[in-house]
mmCIF file of C-alpha atoms in Angstrom:
data_model
loop_
_atom_site.group_PDB
_atom_site.id
_atom_site.type_symbol
_atom_site.label_atom_id
_atom_site.label_comp_id
_atom_site.label_asym_id
_atom_site.label_seq_id
_atom_site.Cartn_x
_atom_site.Cartn_y
_atom_site.Cartn_z
ATOM 1 C CA UNK A 1 -36.818 27.724 -39.184
ATOM 2 C CA UNK A 2 -38.910 30.089 -37.114
ATOM 3 C CA UNK A 3 -42.041 28.822 -35.456
ATOM 4 C CA UNK A 4 -45.262 30.722 -34.873
ATOM 5 C CA UNK A 5 -44.271 31.112 -31.235
ATOM 6 C CA UNK A 6 -41.052 32.889 -32.182
ATOM 7 C CA UNK A 7 -43.155 35.620 -33.811
ATOM 8 C CA UNK A 8 -45.111 36.406 -30.650
ATOM 9 C CA UNK A 9 -44.366 39.568 -28.689
ATOM 10 C CA UNK A 10 -43.168 39.350 -25.092
ATOM 11 C CA UNK A 11 -46.634 40.458 -23.961
ATOM 12 C CA UNK A 12 -48.222 37.662 -25.971
ATOM 13 C CA UNK A 13 -45.773 35.128 -24.530
ATOM 14 C CA UNK A 14 -46.661 36.293 -21.020
ATOM 15 C CA UNK A 15 -50.347 35.729 -21.789
ATOM 16 C CA UNK A 16 -49.891 32.059 -22.697
ATOM 17 C CA UNK A 17 -51.324 29.764 -20.052
ATOM 18 C CA UNK A 18 -49.165 27.225 -18.287
ATOM 19 C CA UNK A 19 -51.105 24.508 -20.127
ATOM 20 C CA UNK A 20 -50.227 26.149 -23.456
ATOM 21 C CA UNK A 21 -46.556 26.460 -22.466
ATOM 22 C CA UNK A 22 -46.467 22.820 -21.366
ATOM 23 C CA UNK A 23 -47.500 21.604 -24.819
ATOM 24 C CA UNK A 24 -45.092 23.749 -26.833
ATOM 25 C CA UNK A 25 -42.659 21.672 -28.836
ATOM 26 C CA UNK A 26 -38.976 21.703 -28.022
ATOM 27 C CA UNK A 27 -38.504 23.524 -31.340
ATOM 28 C CA UNK A 28 -40.903 26.234 -30.138
ATOM 29 C CA UNK A 29 -38.978 26.632 -26.873
ATOM 30 C CA UNK A 30 -35.602 26.739 -28.622
ATOM 31 C CA UNK A 31 -36.892 29.381 -31.052
ATOM 32 C CA UNK A 32 -37.749 31.915 -28.344
ATOM 33 C CA UNK A 33 -35.484 34.945 -28.461
ATOM 34 C CA UNK A 34 -33.826 36.343 -25.358
ATOM 35 C CA UNK A 35 -36.434 39.115 -24.938
ATOM 36 C CA UNK A 36 -39.259 36.590 -25.100
ATOM 37 C CA UNK A 37 -37.511 34.553 -22.413
ATOM 38 C CA UNK A 38 -36.411 37.322 -20.034
ATOM 39 C CA UNK A 39 -39.423 39.608 -20.364
ATOM 40 C CA UNK A 40 -42.073 37.193 -21.567
ATOM 41 C CA UNK A 41 -41.876 33.990 -19.550
ATOM 42 C CA UNK A 42 -43.478 34.145 -16.134
ATOM 43 C CA UNK A 43 -42.382 32.060 -13.182
ATOM 44 C CA UNK A 44 -45.539 29.938 -13.463
ATOM 45 C CA UNK A 45 -44.766 29.302 -17.127
ATOM 46 C CA UNK A 46 -41.194 28.273 -16.289
ATOM 47 C CA UNK A 47 -42.501 25.900 -13.639
ATOM 48 C CA UNK A 48 -44.722 24.304 -16.278
ATOM 49 C CA UNK A 49 -41.801 23.521 -18.592
ATOM 50 C CA UNK A 50 -41.012 19.841 -18.941
ATOM 51 C CA UNK A 51 -37.501 18.513 -18.502
ATOM 52 C CA UNK A 52 -37.356 18.013 -22.291
ATOM 53 C CA UNK A 53 -38.274 21.652 -22.834
ATOM 54 C CA UNK A 54 -35.673 22.833 -20.328
ATOM 55 C CA UNK A 55 -33.078 20.652 -22.059
ATOM 56 C CA UNK A 56 -33.368 22.693 -25.272
ATOM 57 C CA UNK A 57 -32.954 26.109 -23.674
ATOM 58 C CA UNK A 58 -29.978 27.758 -25.300
ATOM 59 C CA UNK A 59 -27.040 29.347 -23.545
ATOM 60 C CA UNK A 60 -28.326 32.755 -24.641
ATOM 61 C CA UNK A 61 -31.773 32.044 -23.229
ATOM 62 C CA UNK A 62 -30.401 30.836 -19.900
ATOM 63 C CA UNK A 63 -27.999 33.743 -19.528
ATOM 64 C CA UNK A 64 -30.818 36.313 -19.619
ATOM 65 C CA UNK A 65 -33.060 34.711 -17.010
ATOM 66 C CA UNK A 66 -33.801 36.872 -13.999
ATOM 67 C CA UNK A 67 -33.189 35.735 -10.443
ATOM 68 C CA UNK A 68 -36.906 35.147 -9.950
ATOM 69 C CA UNK A 69 -37.121 33.116 -13.144
ATOM 70 C CA UNK A 70 -34.160 30.935 -12.128
ATOM 71 C CA UNK A 71 -35.685 30.351 -8.721
ATOM 72 C CA UNK A 72 -38.819 28.965 -10.365
ATOM 73 C CA UNK A 73 -37.045 26.000 -11.979
ATOM 74 C CA UNK A 74 -37.791 22.600 -10.505
ATOM 75 C CA UNK A 75 -34.726 20.849 -9.100
ATOM 76 C CA UNK A 76 -35.279 17.904 -11.459
ATOM 77 C CA UNK A 77 -35.008 20.313 -14.374
ATOM 78 C CA UNK A 78 -31.834 21.892 -13.002
ATOM 79 C CA UNK A 79 -30.271 18.475 -12.587
ATOM 80 C CA UNK A 80 -31.014 17.690 -16.235
ATOM 81 C CA UNK A 81 -28.989 20.651 -17.531
ATOM 82 C CA UNK A 82 -26.036 19.986 -19.790
ATOM 83 C CA UNK A 83 -22.539 21.335 -19.170
ATOM 84 C CA UNK A 84 -23.165 23.947 -21.888
ATOM 85 C CA UNK A 85 -26.305 25.111 -20.102
ATOM 86 C CA UNK A 86 -24.674 25.168 -16.670
ATOM 87 C CA UNK A 87 -21.822 27.181 -18.160
ATOM 88 C CA UNK A 88 -24.315 29.758 -19.441
ATOM 89 C CA UNK A 89 -25.384 30.732 -15.934
ATOM 90 C CA UNK A 90 -23.618 33.950 -15.088
ATOM 91 C CA UNK A 91 -21.870 34.685 -11.827
ATOM 92 C CA UNK A 92 -24.262 37.608 -11.383
ATOM 93 C CA UNK A 93 -27.261 35.292 -11.735
ATOM 94 C CA UNK A 94 -25.800 32.931 -9.159
ATOM 95 C CA UNK A 95 -24.475 35.502 -6.671
ATOM 96 C CA UNK A 96 -27.733 37.403 -6.584
ATOM 97 C CA UNK A 97 -29.465 34.313 -5.249
ATOM 98 C CA UNK A 98 -30.575 33.070 -8.646
ATOM 99 C CA UNK A 99 -30.633 29.594 -7.226
ATOM 100 C CA UNK A 100 -32.292 29.135 -3.871
ATOM 101 C CA UNK A 101 -30.634 27.207 -1.075
ATOM 102 C CA UNK A 102 -33.206 24.447 -1.661
ATOM 103 C CA UNK A 103 -32.217 24.272 -5.327
ATOM 104 C CA UNK A 104 -28.511 24.333 -4.466
ATOM 105 C CA UNK A 105 -28.810 21.556 -1.892
ATOM 106 C CA UNK A 106 -30.696 19.406 -4.429
ATOM 107 C CA UNK A 107 -28.093 19.721 -7.191
ATOM 108 C CA UNK A 108 -26.359 16.497 -8.088
ATOM 109 C CA UNK A 109 -22.607 16.128 -7.820
ATOM 110 C CA UNK A 110 -22.566 15.885 -11.603
ATOM 111 C CA UNK A 111 -24.113 19.342 -12.005
ATOM 112 C CA UNK A 112 -21.879 20.873 -9.338
ATOM 113 C CA UNK A 113 -18.808 19.492 -11.046
ATOM 114 C CA UNK A 114 -19.840 21.411 -14.183
ATOM 115 C CA UNK A 115 -19.651 24.787 -12.429
ATOM 116 C CA UNK A 116 -16.643 26.828 -13.451
ATOM 117 C CA UNK A 117 -14.183 28.248 -10.972
ATOM 118 C CA UNK A 118 -15.637 31.736 -11.432
ATOM 119 C CA UNK A 119 -19.180 30.423 -10.948
ATOM 120 C CA UNK A 120 -18.025 28.918 -7.641
ATOM 121 C CA UNK A 121 -15.763 31.698 -6.361
ATOM 122 C CA UNK A 122 -17.751 34.692 -7.629
ATOM 123 C CA UNK A 123 -21.186 33.168 -8.075
ATOM 124 C CA UNK A 124 -22.049 31.352 -4.880
ATOM 125 C CA UNK A 125 -22.959 33.465 -1.888
ATOM 126 C CA UNK A 126 -22.523 32.385 1.731
ATOM 127 C CA UNK A 127 -26.081 31.035 2.074
ATOM 128 C CA UNK A 128 -25.672 28.963 -1.069
ATOM 129 C CA UNK A 129 -22.319 27.584 0.101
ATOM 130 C CA UNK A 130 -23.779 26.680 3.480
ATOM 131 C CA UNK A 131 -26.595 24.823 1.711
ATOM 132 C CA UNK A 132 -24.139 22.446 0.035
ATOM 133 C CA UNK A 133 -23.885 19.021 1.601
ATOM 134 C CA UNK A 134 -20.561 17.407 2.439
ATOM 135 C CA UNK A 135 -21.016 15.082 -0.552
ATOM 136 C CA UNK A 136 -21.603 18.060 -2.826
ATOM 137 C CA UNK A 137 -18.526 19.843 -1.469
ATOM 138 C CA UNK A 138 -16.463 16.712 -2.117
ATOM 139 C CA UNK A 139 -17.627 16.688 -5.748
ATOM 140 C CA UNK A 140 -16.170 20.118 -6.523
ATOM 141 C CA UNK A 141 -13.215 20.039 -8.865
ATOM 142 C CA UNK A 142 -9.720 20.722 -7.575
ATOM 143 C CA UNK A 143 -9.712 23.995 -9.521
ATOM 144 C CA UNK A 144 -13.058 25.028 -8.036
ATOM 145 C CA UNK A 145 -11.816 24.287 -4.534
ATOM 146 C CA UNK A 146 -8.637 26.276 -5.177
ATOM 147 C CA UNK A 147 -10.765 29.200 -6.361
ATOM 148 C CA UNK A 148 -12.736 29.423 -3.114
ATOM 149 C CA UNK A 149 -11.980 32.624 -1.264
ATOM 150 C CA UNK A 150 -10.992 32.783 2.396
ATOM 151 C CA UNK A 151 -14.434 34.188 3.194
ATOM 152 C CA UNK A 152 -16.114 31.312 1.370
ATOM 153 C CA UNK A 153 -13.987 28.721 3.140
ATOM 154 C CA UNK A 154 -14.959 30.327 6.448
ATOM 155 C CA UNK A 155 -18.626 29.562 5.626
ATOM 156 C CA UNK A 156 -17.972 25.821 5.465
ATOM 157 C CA UNK A 157 -18.464 23.419 8.345
ATOM 158 C CA UNK A 158 -15.543 21.355 9.668
ATOM 159 C CA UNK A 159 -16.896 18.219 7.988
ATOM 160 C CA UNK A 160 -17.153 20.123 4.706
ATOM 161 C CA UNK A 161 -13.548 21.228 4.990
ATOM 162 C CA UNK A 162 -12.479 17.649 5.701
ATOM 163 C CA UNK A 163 -14.290 16.562 2.527
ATOM 164 C CA UNK A 164 -12.018 18.831 0.501
ATOM 165 C CA UNK A 165 -9.056 16.470 1.040
#
């Protein structure tokens, strides 16, 4: 069932205040189409989303977020993502710096373990890899570790490499 919010144009979505965004129901958030998300939501609006609102973002909605939009997510919200949502992040979103080094270093081992091999090998750039802690490196799956390129491995510290054992 469509909500009133789902009938708004991208321009109208962009005009909503952060206070208005913050009180939208999870149904309202889930009903936004990809254009409303990618072209309508501002970074300030994304920052005003609650963890419950972020939890209902669909794979389609997440996959169309711009780098700037991704960078505006609070780390607590990123750590509340489900495996389906983490899987929706594209390698292009990740490799273009879609997650800042601060966001990357704050990700829980649980979230990192949800990243696919392509998200790790093709999605994380050298700055993002260097931002990972030894504990985070140790939480990567065996397949993700095997997918790391020689160049990516070269970015890791000795203690990080030891954690791969």
